[in-house]
PDB file of C-alpha atoms and ligand atoms in Angstrom:
ATOM      1  CA  UNK A   5     -70.202 -12.046  85.473  1.00 94.00           C
ATOM      2  CA  UNK A   6     -71.070 -15.112  87.942  1.00 98.00           C
ATOM      3  CA  UNK A   7     -73.864 -14.904  89.917  1.00 98.00           C
ATOM      4  CA  UNK A   8     -75.286 -15.840  93.179  1.00 98.00           C
ATOM      5  CA  UNK A   9     -78.642 -16.220  94.262  1.00 98.00           C
ATOM      6  CA  UNK A  10     -79.182 -17.201  97.723  1.00 98.00           C
ATOM      7  CA  UNK A  11     -82.667 -19.033  97.540  1.00 98.00           C
ATOM      8  CA  UNK A  12     -84.313 -18.648 101.621  1.00 98.00           C
ATOM      9  CA  UNK A  13     -87.313 -19.861 101.622  1.00 98.00           C
ATOM     10  CA  UNK A  14     -89.286 -19.499 104.667  1.00 98.00           C
ATOM     11  CA  UNK A  15     -86.550 -18.386 106.295  1.00 98.00           C
ATOM     12  CA  UNK A  16     -86.327 -16.953 108.988  1.00 98.00           C
ATOM     13  CA  UNK A  17     -89.309 -16.242 111.551  1.00 98.00           C
ATOM     14  CA  UNK A  18     -88.662 -12.475 111.941  1.00 98.00           C
ATOM     15  CA  UNK A  19     -87.534  -9.870 110.350  1.00 98.00           C
ATOM     16  CA  UNK A  20     -85.021  -8.798 113.073  1.00 98.00           C
ATOM     17  CA  UNK A  21     -83.136 -12.092 112.437  1.00 98.00           C
ATOM     18  CA  UNK A  22     -83.470 -11.372 107.793  1.00 98.00           C
ATOM     19  CA  UNK A  23     -81.496  -8.060 108.391  1.00 98.00           C
ATOM     20  CA  UNK A  24     -79.845  -8.864 110.865  1.00 98.00           C
ATOM     21  CA  UNK A  25     -78.744 -11.698 106.933  1.00 98.00           C
ATOM     22  CA  UNK A  26     -79.167  -9.862 104.718  1.00 98.00           C
ATOM     23  CA  UNK A  27     -76.798  -6.832 106.146  1.00 97.00           C
ATOM     24  CA  UNK A  28     -73.518  -9.259 106.908  1.00 97.00           C
ATOM     25  CA  UNK A  29     -74.549 -10.193 103.219  1.00 98.00           C
ATOM     26  CA  UNK A  30     -74.601  -6.812 101.389  1.00 98.00           C
ATOM     27  CA  UNK A  31     -70.710  -5.716 103.484  1.00 97.00           C
ATOM     28  CA  UNK A  32     -69.029  -8.748 101.285  1.00 97.00           C
ATOM     29  CA  UNK A  33     -71.144  -7.395  98.066  1.00 97.00           C
ATOM     30  CA  UNK A  34     -69.126  -4.008  98.858  1.00 95.00           C
ATOM     31  CA  UNK A  35     -65.990  -6.436  97.644  1.00 94.00           C
ATOM     32  CA  UNK A  36     -66.803  -7.301  94.381  1.00 97.00           C
ATOM     33  CA  UNK A  37     -65.139  -8.231  91.725  1.00 96.00           C
ATOM     34  CA  UNK A  38     -66.077 -10.741  89.565  1.00 96.00           C
ATOM     35  CA  UNK A  39     -69.553 -11.879  91.615  1.00 98.00           C
ATOM     36  CA  UNK A  40     -73.418  -9.886  91.354  1.00 98.00           C
ATOM     37  CA  UNK A  41     -75.380 -11.722  94.240  1.00 98.00           C
ATOM     38  CA  UNK A  42     -79.558 -12.200  94.520  1.00 98.00           C
ATOM     39  CA  UNK A  43     -81.076 -12.083  97.714  1.00 98.00           C
ATOM     40  CA  UNK A  44     -84.791 -13.508  97.426  1.00 98.00           C
ATOM     41  CA  UNK A  45     -85.633 -13.278 100.820  1.00 98.00           C
ATOM     42  CA  UNK A  46     -89.928 -14.303 101.535  1.00 98.00           C
ATOM     43  CA  UNK A  47     -91.426 -12.472  99.258  1.00 98.00           C
ATOM     44  CA  UNK A  48     -92.234 -10.420 102.728  1.00 98.00           C
ATOM     45  CA  UNK A  49     -89.506  -8.294 104.174  1.00 98.00           C
ATOM     46  CA  UNK A  50     -88.180  -8.645 100.567  1.00 98.00           C
ATOM     47  CA  UNK A  51     -89.323  -4.047  99.975  1.00 98.00           C
ATOM     48  CA  UNK A  52     -87.119  -3.753 103.599  1.00 98.00           C
ATOM     49  CA  UNK A  53     -84.037  -4.481 102.003  1.00 98.00           C
ATOM     50  CA  UNK A  54     -84.686  -2.536  98.126  1.00 98.00           C
ATOM     51  CA  UNK A  55     -83.147   0.620  99.871  1.00 97.00           C
ATOM     52  CA  UNK A  56     -79.909  -1.458  99.145  1.00 96.00           C
ATOM     53  CA  UNK A  57     -79.584  -2.106  96.316  1.00 97.00           C
ATOM     54  CA  UNK A  58     -76.482  -1.981  94.422  1.00 97.00           C
ATOM     55  CA  UNK A  59     -75.267  -3.075  90.962  1.00 95.00           C
ATOM     56  CA  UNK A  60     -73.319  -6.488  92.844  1.00 97.00           C
ATOM     57  CA  UNK A  61     -76.242  -7.034  95.363  1.00 98.00           C
ATOM     58  CA  UNK A  62     -80.170  -7.434  93.824  1.00 98.00           C
ATOM     59  CA  UNK A  63     -82.735  -8.534  96.384  1.00 98.00           C
ATOM     60  CA  UNK A  64     -85.186 -11.289  94.070  1.00 98.00           C
ATOM     61  CA  UNK A  65     -88.465 -12.474  94.732  1.00 98.00           C
ATOM     62  CA  UNK A  66     -89.213 -16.899  95.479  1.00 98.00           C
ATOM     63  CA  UNK A  67     -91.847 -17.344  93.117  1.00 98.00           C
ATOM     64  CA  UNK A  68     -94.394 -14.705  90.132  1.00 98.00           C
ATOM     65  CA  UNK A  69     -97.478 -15.176  89.232  1.00 98.00           C
ATOM     66  CA  UNK A  70     -98.068 -15.137  85.736  1.00 98.00           C
ATOM     67  CA  UNK A  71    -100.833 -13.018  85.261  1.00 98.00           C
ATOM     68  CA  UNK A  72     -99.902  -8.563  86.585  1.00 98.00           C
ATOM     69  CA  UNK A  73    -103.584  -7.867  88.478  1.00 98.00           C
ATOM     70  CA  UNK A  74    -107.243  -9.232  89.340  1.00 98.00           C
ATOM     71  CA  UNK A  75    -108.656 -11.510  91.117  1.00 98.00           C
ATOM     72  CA  UNK A  76    -106.171 -13.656  91.777  1.00 98.00           C
ATOM     73  CA  UNK A  77    -105.876 -14.530  95.949  1.00 98.00           C
ATOM     74  CA  UNK A  78    -102.551 -13.679  97.783  1.00 97.00           C
ATOM     75  CA  UNK A  79    -101.054 -13.649  94.674  1.00 98.00           C
ATOM     76  CA  UNK A  80     -97.720 -12.068  93.763  1.00 98.00           C
ATOM     77  CA  UNK A  81     -97.571  -9.685  90.043  1.00 98.00           C
ATOM     78  CA  UNK A  82     -94.428  -9.225  88.810  1.00 98.00           C
ATOM     79  CA  UNK A  83     -95.860  -5.595  88.176  1.00 98.00           C
ATOM     80  CA  UNK A  84     -96.335  -5.173  91.539  1.00 98.00           C
ATOM     81  CA  UNK A  85     -92.753  -5.893  91.969  1.00 98.00           C
ATOM     82  CA  UNK A  86     -91.297  -3.945  90.012  1.00 98.00           C
ATOM     83  CA  UNK A  87     -92.812  -0.880  90.950  1.00 98.00           C
ATOM     84  CA  UNK A  88     -91.291  -1.983  94.132  1.00 98.00           C
ATOM     85  CA  UNK A  89     -88.124  -2.079  92.769  1.00 98.00           C
ATOM     86  CA  UNK A  90     -87.883  -5.710  93.194  1.00 98.00           C
ATOM     87  CA  UNK A  91     -86.070  -6.668  89.508  1.00 98.00           C
ATOM     88  CA  UNK A  92     -85.088 -10.209  89.815  1.00 98.00           C
ATOM     89  CA  UNK A  93     -87.295 -13.776  90.896  1.00 98.00           C
ATOM     90  CA  UNK A  94     -86.780 -17.703  90.786  1.00 98.00           C
ATOM     91  CA  UNK A  95     -89.938 -19.710  88.860  1.00 98.00           C
ATOM     92  CA  UNK A  96     -90.582 -23.034  88.386  1.00 98.00           C
ATOM     93  CA  UNK A  97     -88.182 -24.168  91.884  1.00 98.00           C
ATOM     94  CA  UNK A  98     -88.919 -27.988  93.178  1.00 98.00           C
ATOM     95  CA  UNK A  99     -90.199 -26.888  95.889  1.00 98.00           C
ATOM     96  CA  UNK A 100     -92.791 -25.274  93.886  1.00 98.00           C
ATOM     97  CA  UNK A 101     -92.771 -28.234  91.246  1.00 98.00           C
ATOM     98  CA  UNK A 102     -93.880 -30.697  94.223  1.00 97.00           C
ATOM     99  CA  UNK A 103     -96.870 -28.175  94.969  1.00 97.00           C
ATOM    100  CA  UNK A 104     -98.199 -28.545  91.528  1.00 97.00           C
ATOM    101  CA  UNK A 105     -97.421 -26.622  89.611  1.00 98.00           C
ATOM    102  CA  UNK A 106     -96.233 -28.111  86.027  1.00 98.00           C
ATOM    103  CA  UNK A 107     -94.242 -27.109  83.229  1.00 98.00           C
ATOM    104  CA  UNK A 108     -96.903 -25.817  81.540  1.00 98.00           C
ATOM    105  CA  UNK A 109     -98.000 -22.749  84.554  1.00 98.00           C
ATOM    106  CA  UNK A 110     -94.533 -22.269  85.186  1.00 98.00           C
ATOM    107  CA  UNK A 111     -93.631 -21.030  81.238  1.00 98.00           C
ATOM    108  CA  UNK A 112     -96.647 -18.715  81.854  1.00 98.00           C
ATOM    109  CA  UNK A 113     -94.486 -16.789  85.003  1.00 98.00           C
ATOM    110  CA  UNK A 114     -91.697 -17.329  83.075  1.00 98.00           C
ATOM    111  CA  UNK A 115     -93.399 -14.990  79.569  1.00 98.00           C
ATOM    112  CA  UNK A 116     -95.191 -12.880  82.629  1.00 98.00           C
ATOM    113  CA  UNK A 117     -91.852 -11.867  83.721  1.00 98.00           C
ATOM    114  CA  UNK A 118     -89.583 -11.672  81.159  1.00 98.00           C
ATOM    115  CA  UNK A 119     -92.316  -9.260  79.874  1.00 97.00           C
ATOM    116  CA  UNK A 120     -92.295  -7.234  82.495  1.00 97.00           C
ATOM    117  CA  UNK A 121     -88.422  -6.378  82.249  1.00 97.00           C
ATOM    118  CA  UNK A 122     -87.447  -9.625  85.152  1.00 98.00           C
ATOM    119  CA  UNK A 123     -84.753 -11.426  85.219  1.00 98.00           C
ATOM    120  CA  UNK A 124     -85.888 -14.725  86.195  1.00 98.00           C
ATOM    121  CA  UNK A 125     -83.701 -18.128  87.485  1.00 98.00           C
ATOM    122  CA  UNK A 126     -85.830 -21.140  85.705  1.00 98.00           C
ATOM    123  CA  UNK A 127     -85.092 -23.964  88.086  1.00 98.00           C
ATOM    124  CA  UNK A 128     -85.055 -27.478  86.448  1.00 98.00           C
ATOM    125  CA  UNK A 129     -83.872 -30.850  87.754  1.00 98.00           C
ATOM    126  CA  UNK A 130     -85.255 -34.270  87.556  1.00 96.00           C
ATOM    127  CA  UNK A 131     -85.695 -36.204  91.625  1.00 95.00           C
ATOM    128  CA  UNK A 132     -84.100 -39.333  90.905  1.00 92.00           C
ATOM    129  CA  UNK A 133     -81.381 -40.995  88.360  1.00 90.00           C
ATOM    130  CA  UNK A 134     -82.383 -43.467  86.286  1.00 90.00           C
ATOM    131  CA  UNK A 135     -79.863 -46.167  84.886  1.00 89.00           C
ATOM    132  CA  UNK A 136     -80.577 -45.573  81.389  1.00 89.00           C
ATOM    133  CA  UNK A 137     -80.500 -41.886  80.993  1.00 89.00           C
ATOM    134  CA  UNK A 138     -84.446 -40.440  81.255  1.00 93.00           C
ATOM    135  CA  UNK A 139     -83.922 -37.526  83.733  1.00 95.00           C
ATOM    136  CA  UNK A 140     -82.133 -36.204  80.140  1.00 96.00           C
ATOM    137  CA  UNK A 141     -85.708 -36.296  78.644  1.00 96.00           C
ATOM    138  CA  UNK A 142     -86.739 -35.206  81.630  1.00 97.00           C
ATOM    139  CA  UNK A 143     -84.384 -31.903  81.809  1.00 98.00           C
ATOM    140  CA  UNK A 144     -84.904 -31.565  78.348  1.00 97.00           C
ATOM    141  CA  UNK A 145     -89.016 -31.483  78.785  1.00 98.00           C
ATOM    142  CA  UNK A 146     -88.875 -29.117  81.207  1.00 98.00           C
ATOM    143  CA  UNK A 147     -86.502 -26.499  79.171  1.00 98.00           C
ATOM    144  CA  UNK A 148     -88.526 -27.071  75.773  1.00 98.00           C
ATOM    145  CA  UNK A 149     -92.006 -26.046  78.215  1.00 98.00           C
ATOM    146  CA  UNK A 150     -90.688 -23.667  79.933  1.00 98.00           C
ATOM    147  CA  UNK A 151     -89.372 -21.785  77.312  1.00 98.00           C
ATOM    148  CA  UNK A 152     -90.892 -22.303  74.596  1.00 96.00           C
ATOM    149  CA  UNK A 153     -91.422 -19.056  72.069  1.00 94.00           C
ATOM    150  CA  UNK A 154     -89.417 -16.535  74.861  1.00 94.00           C
ATOM    151  CA  UNK A 155     -88.375 -13.159  72.424  1.00 91.00           C
ATOM    152  CA  UNK A 156     -84.712 -13.626  71.724  1.00 91.00           C
ATOM    153  CA  UNK A 157     -84.699 -10.198  72.806  1.00 92.00           C
ATOM    154  CA  UNK A 158     -85.571 -11.120  76.702  1.00 94.00           C
ATOM    155  CA  UNK A 159     -83.381 -14.454  76.800  1.00 96.00           C
ATOM    156  CA  UNK A 160     -80.561 -11.230  77.821  1.00 96.00           C
ATOM    157  CA  UNK A 161     -83.015 -11.706  81.202  1.00 97.00           C
ATOM    158  CA  UNK A 162     -82.345 -15.814  81.555  1.00 98.00           C
ATOM    159  CA  UNK A 163     -80.421 -17.681  83.658  1.00 98.00           C
ATOM    160  CA  UNK A 164     -81.257 -21.443  83.951  1.00 98.00           C
ATOM    161  CA  UNK A 165     -80.363 -22.806  88.139  1.00 98.00           C
ATOM    162  CA  UNK A 166     -79.585 -27.368  87.454  1.00 98.00           C
ATOM    163  CA  UNK A 167     -81.143 -28.283  90.637  1.00 98.00           C
ATOM    164  CA  UNK A 168     -81.053 -32.241  90.825  1.00 97.00           C
ATOM    165  CA  UNK A 169     -84.004 -32.922  93.368  1.00 95.00           C
ATOM    166  CA  UNK A 170     -81.546 -35.984  95.401  1.00 94.00           C
ATOM    167  CA  UNK A 171     -79.460 -33.107  96.368  1.00 95.00           C
ATOM    168  CA  UNK A 172     -81.501 -30.195  96.924  1.00 95.00           C
ATOM    169  CA  UNK A 173     -81.325 -30.411 100.746  1.00 94.00           C
ATOM    170  CA  UNK A 174     -78.498 -33.564 101.287  1.00 95.00           C
ATOM    171  CA  UNK A 175     -75.507 -33.519 102.325  1.00 95.00           C
ATOM    172  CA  UNK A 176     -73.570 -33.467  99.411  1.00 95.00           C
ATOM    173  CA  UNK A 177     -74.067 -32.848  95.878  1.00 96.00           C
ATOM    174  CA  UNK A 178     -73.007 -34.138  92.382  1.00 96.00           C
ATOM    175  CA  UNK A 179     -69.262 -33.494  91.606  1.00 97.00           C
ATOM    176  CA  UNK A 180     -68.572 -30.935  89.973  1.00 97.00           C
ATOM    177  CA  UNK A 181     -67.714 -33.266  86.719  1.00 97.00           C
ATOM    178  CA  UNK A 182     -71.238 -34.431  86.495  1.00 96.00           C
ATOM    179  CA  UNK A 183     -72.569 -30.891  86.488  1.00 98.00           C
ATOM    180  CA  UNK A 184     -70.133 -30.215  83.442  1.00 98.00           C
ATOM    181  CA  UNK A 185     -71.368 -32.993  81.270  1.00 97.00           C
ATOM    182  CA  UNK A 186     -75.451 -31.909  82.418  1.00 97.00           C
ATOM    183  CA  UNK A 187     -74.335 -28.141  81.312  1.00 97.00           C
ATOM    184  CA  UNK A 188     -73.203 -29.436  78.217  1.00 97.00           C
ATOM    185  CA  UNK A 189     -76.319 -31.140  77.608  1.00 97.00           C
ATOM    186  CA  UNK A 190     -78.030 -27.794  78.937  1.00 98.00           C
ATOM    187  CA  UNK A 191     -76.364 -26.018  76.402  1.00 97.00           C
ATOM    188  CA  UNK A 192     -77.045 -27.787  73.727  1.00 97.00           C
ATOM    189  CA  UNK A 193     -80.691 -28.025  74.655  1.00 97.00           C
ATOM    190  CA  UNK A 194     -81.218 -24.794  75.110  1.00 97.00           C
ATOM    191  CA  UNK A 195     -79.459 -25.100  71.243  1.00 96.00           C
ATOM    192  CA  UNK A 196     -82.094 -26.297  69.907  1.00 96.00           C
ATOM    193  CA  UNK A 197     -84.856 -23.790  71.146  1.00 95.00           C
ATOM    194  CA  UNK A 198     -82.023 -20.731  70.716  1.00 94.00           C
ATOM    195  CA  UNK A 199     -79.813 -20.580  68.552  1.00 91.00           C
ATOM    196  CA  UNK A 200     -76.121 -21.853  69.390  1.00 92.00           C
ATOM    197  CA  UNK A 201     -74.615 -19.442  69.864  1.00 93.00           C
ATOM    198  CA  UNK A 202     -77.953 -17.437  72.256  1.00 93.00           C
ATOM    199  CA  UNK A 203     -77.964 -20.966  73.532  1.00 94.00           C
ATOM    200  CA  UNK A 204     -74.073 -19.469  74.959  1.00 94.00           C
ATOM    201  CA  UNK A 205     -74.686 -16.756  76.757  1.00 96.00           C
ATOM    202  CA  UNK A 206     -78.252 -18.359  78.785  1.00 97.00           C
ATOM    203  CA  UNK A 207     -75.794 -18.385  82.313  1.00 98.00           C
ATOM    204  CA  UNK A 208     -75.712 -21.717  83.968  1.00 98.00           C
ATOM    205  CA  UNK A 209     -75.978 -22.372  88.073  1.00 98.00           C
ATOM    206  CA  UNK A 210     -76.622 -24.895  90.591  1.00 98.00           C
ATOM    207  CA  UNK A 211     -78.563 -25.878  92.180  1.00 98.00           C
ATOM    208  CA  UNK A 212     -78.325 -28.624  95.305  1.00 98.00           C
ATOM    209  CA  UNK A 213     -76.254 -29.429  98.687  1.00 97.00           C
ATOM    210  CA  UNK A 214     -73.468 -25.958  97.694  1.00 98.00           C
ATOM    211  CA  UNK A 215     -71.597 -25.065 100.863  1.00 98.00           C
ATOM    212  CA  UNK A 216     -68.719 -22.749 101.225  1.00 98.00           C
ATOM    213  CA  UNK A 217     -66.379 -25.872 100.839  1.00 97.00           C
ATOM    214  CA  UNK A 218     -67.294 -26.758  97.229  1.00 98.00           C
ATOM    215  CA  UNK A 219     -68.209 -23.647  95.303  1.00 98.00           C
ATOM    216  CA  UNK A 220     -65.004 -23.537  94.343  1.00 97.00           C
ATOM    217  CA  UNK A 221     -65.263 -26.620  93.148  1.00 97.00           C
ATOM    218  CA  UNK A 222     -68.141 -26.235  91.664  1.00 98.00           C
ATOM    219  CA  UNK A 223     -67.775 -23.454  89.200  1.00 98.00           C
ATOM    220  CA  UNK A 224     -64.472 -23.934  88.255  1.00 97.00           C
ATOM    221  CA  UNK A 225     -64.834 -27.374  87.703  1.00 97.00           C
ATOM    222  CA  UNK A 226     -68.720 -27.420  86.749  1.00 97.00           C
ATOM    223  CA  UNK A 227     -68.569 -25.509  84.106  1.00 95.00           C
ATOM    224  CA  UNK A 228     -71.175 -23.277  86.095  1.00 98.00           C
ATOM    225  CA  UNK A 229     -71.685 -19.822  85.122  1.00 98.00           C
ATOM    226  CA  UNK A 230     -72.914 -19.265  88.751  1.00 98.00           C
ATOM    227  CA  UNK A 231     -75.399 -21.306  92.175  1.00 98.00           C
ATOM    228  CA  UNK A 232     -78.380 -21.313  94.012  1.00 98.00           C
ATOM    229  CA  UNK A 233     -77.038 -21.482  97.147  1.00 98.00           C
ATOM    230  CA  UNK A 234     -80.290 -22.786  99.970  1.00 98.00           C
ATOM    231  CA  UNK A 235     -79.419 -23.655 104.025  1.00 98.00           C
ATOM    232  CA  UNK A 236     -75.964 -22.707 102.810  1.00 98.00           C
ATOM    233  CA  UNK A 237     -77.183 -18.471 102.211  1.00 98.00           C
ATOM    234  CA  UNK A 238     -79.012 -18.525 105.708  1.00 98.00           C
ATOM    235  CA  UNK A 239     -75.103 -18.831 108.051  1.00 98.00           C
ATOM    236  CA  UNK A 240     -72.267 -17.033 108.705  1.00 97.00           C
ATOM    237  CA  UNK A 241     -70.824 -19.494 105.986  1.00 98.00           C
ATOM    238  CA  UNK A 242     -72.536 -17.367 103.082  1.00 98.00           C
ATOM    239  CA  UNK A 243     -70.025 -14.831 103.859  1.00 98.00           C
ATOM    240  CA  UNK A 244     -67.340 -17.364 103.253  1.00 98.00           C
ATOM    241  CA  UNK A 245     -68.662 -18.450  99.833  1.00 98.00           C
ATOM    242  CA  UNK A 246     -68.742 -15.210  98.044  1.00 98.00           C
ATOM    243  CA  UNK A 247     -65.373 -15.022  98.400  1.00 98.00           C
ATOM    244  CA  UNK A 248     -64.435 -18.370  97.369  1.00 98.00           C
ATOM    245  CA  UNK A 249     -66.780 -17.198  93.855  1.00 98.00           C
ATOM    246  CA  UNK A 250     -65.555 -14.351  92.913  1.00 98.00           C
ATOM    247  CA  UNK A 251     -62.031 -15.013  93.394  1.00 97.00           C
ATOM    248  CA  UNK A 252     -61.631 -17.518  90.891  1.00 96.00           C
ATOM    249  CA  UNK A 253     -59.933 -15.675  87.787  1.00 90.00           C
TER     250      UNK A 253
HETATM  251  P1  PGA B 309     -80.325 -25.986  99.864  1.00 79.32           P
HETATM  252  O1  PGA B 309     -80.864 -25.776  99.003  1.00 79.32           O
HETATM  253  O2  PGA B 309     -78.765 -24.989  98.908  1.00 79.32           O
HETATM  254  O3  PGA B 309     -80.551 -26.150 101.203  1.00 79.32           O
HETATM  255  O4  PGA B 309     -79.333 -27.398  98.890  1.00 79.32           O
HETATM  256  C1  PGA B 309     -81.685 -25.516  97.817  1.00 79.32           C
HETATM  257  C2  PGA B 309     -82.364 -24.959  96.264  1.00 79.32           C
HETATM  258  O5  PGA B 309     -83.044 -25.468  97.228  1.00 79.32           O
HETATM  259  O6  PGA B 309     -82.569 -24.564  95.977  1.00 79.32           O
END
C-alpha cells in the first residue's frame, strides 16, 4: 500500500473552499486500489471531514503536542485528536523546525503520538547540500534523535517523509536517482536504530515540489512508498497525481 499525504499547510482561508478541495479528493479516493490518502487540513477545519473517512482516506493533523492535556495554551493534544476521530499526524515538518522545533522536541512529539496510537509521519530533510556529505549527518541525527527508544510495537504506525528543504516550495523536485540514494541511506540508518528487517517495514515517502506530472517517476524510480504533497494537494491536478500513483503496479 502506498501513502499520499496532502499537506494543506495554512490554506485555504475558508471552510467553504476547504470543503470543495476535500470533496474532490474524496471522490477519487473511492476508486483507489493500492494507495491511501491522508489529508492534513488546518486543524480548525479537520473535524469537519472526519465523518467522510474510510480505509483509503483519512484526516490527519499537521502537528501535534507532546502532552495529552494540561496548561499548554494553544496546543493540540493527541488524545483529543483521537477522540475527534483524527488518527494521524505530521511531526517535524521543516516549516515547524524553522519556527524553532528541535530534534529533541520532535522526539517527544513522536513518542507521545505513537503512544496514543496515532499514525506518525516524521519529516526529515537537510536545508542545503554541501559537497562533503555533511547533509547525511544532518539526516542521520534527525532520525537518531527523533526515533530514540521508540517501542518496536509502535513502528507499524510510523512513516518517514524525506523532504529536502531546498526542494520544498521550489519548481523542481530532487531527481528520482538522488531520491533513491537517500531512501537507501535512510533505510540503513533505520536499520541501525532497529533491525534491518524492521527497517524494511517502515515506509519512506518523498516530499518537495511533487506535482501530477512528476509523481509517477518519483515513486517508480525513487524507491519510495509514497509522497508528501504541499501546493499541488490544493489544486484540481491533485486528482491526476493520485490516479497516476495508484496506477503504478
Ligand atoms: P510543496 O510542499 O509540495 O509545495 O513543495 C511540500 C511540503 O512542504 O511538504
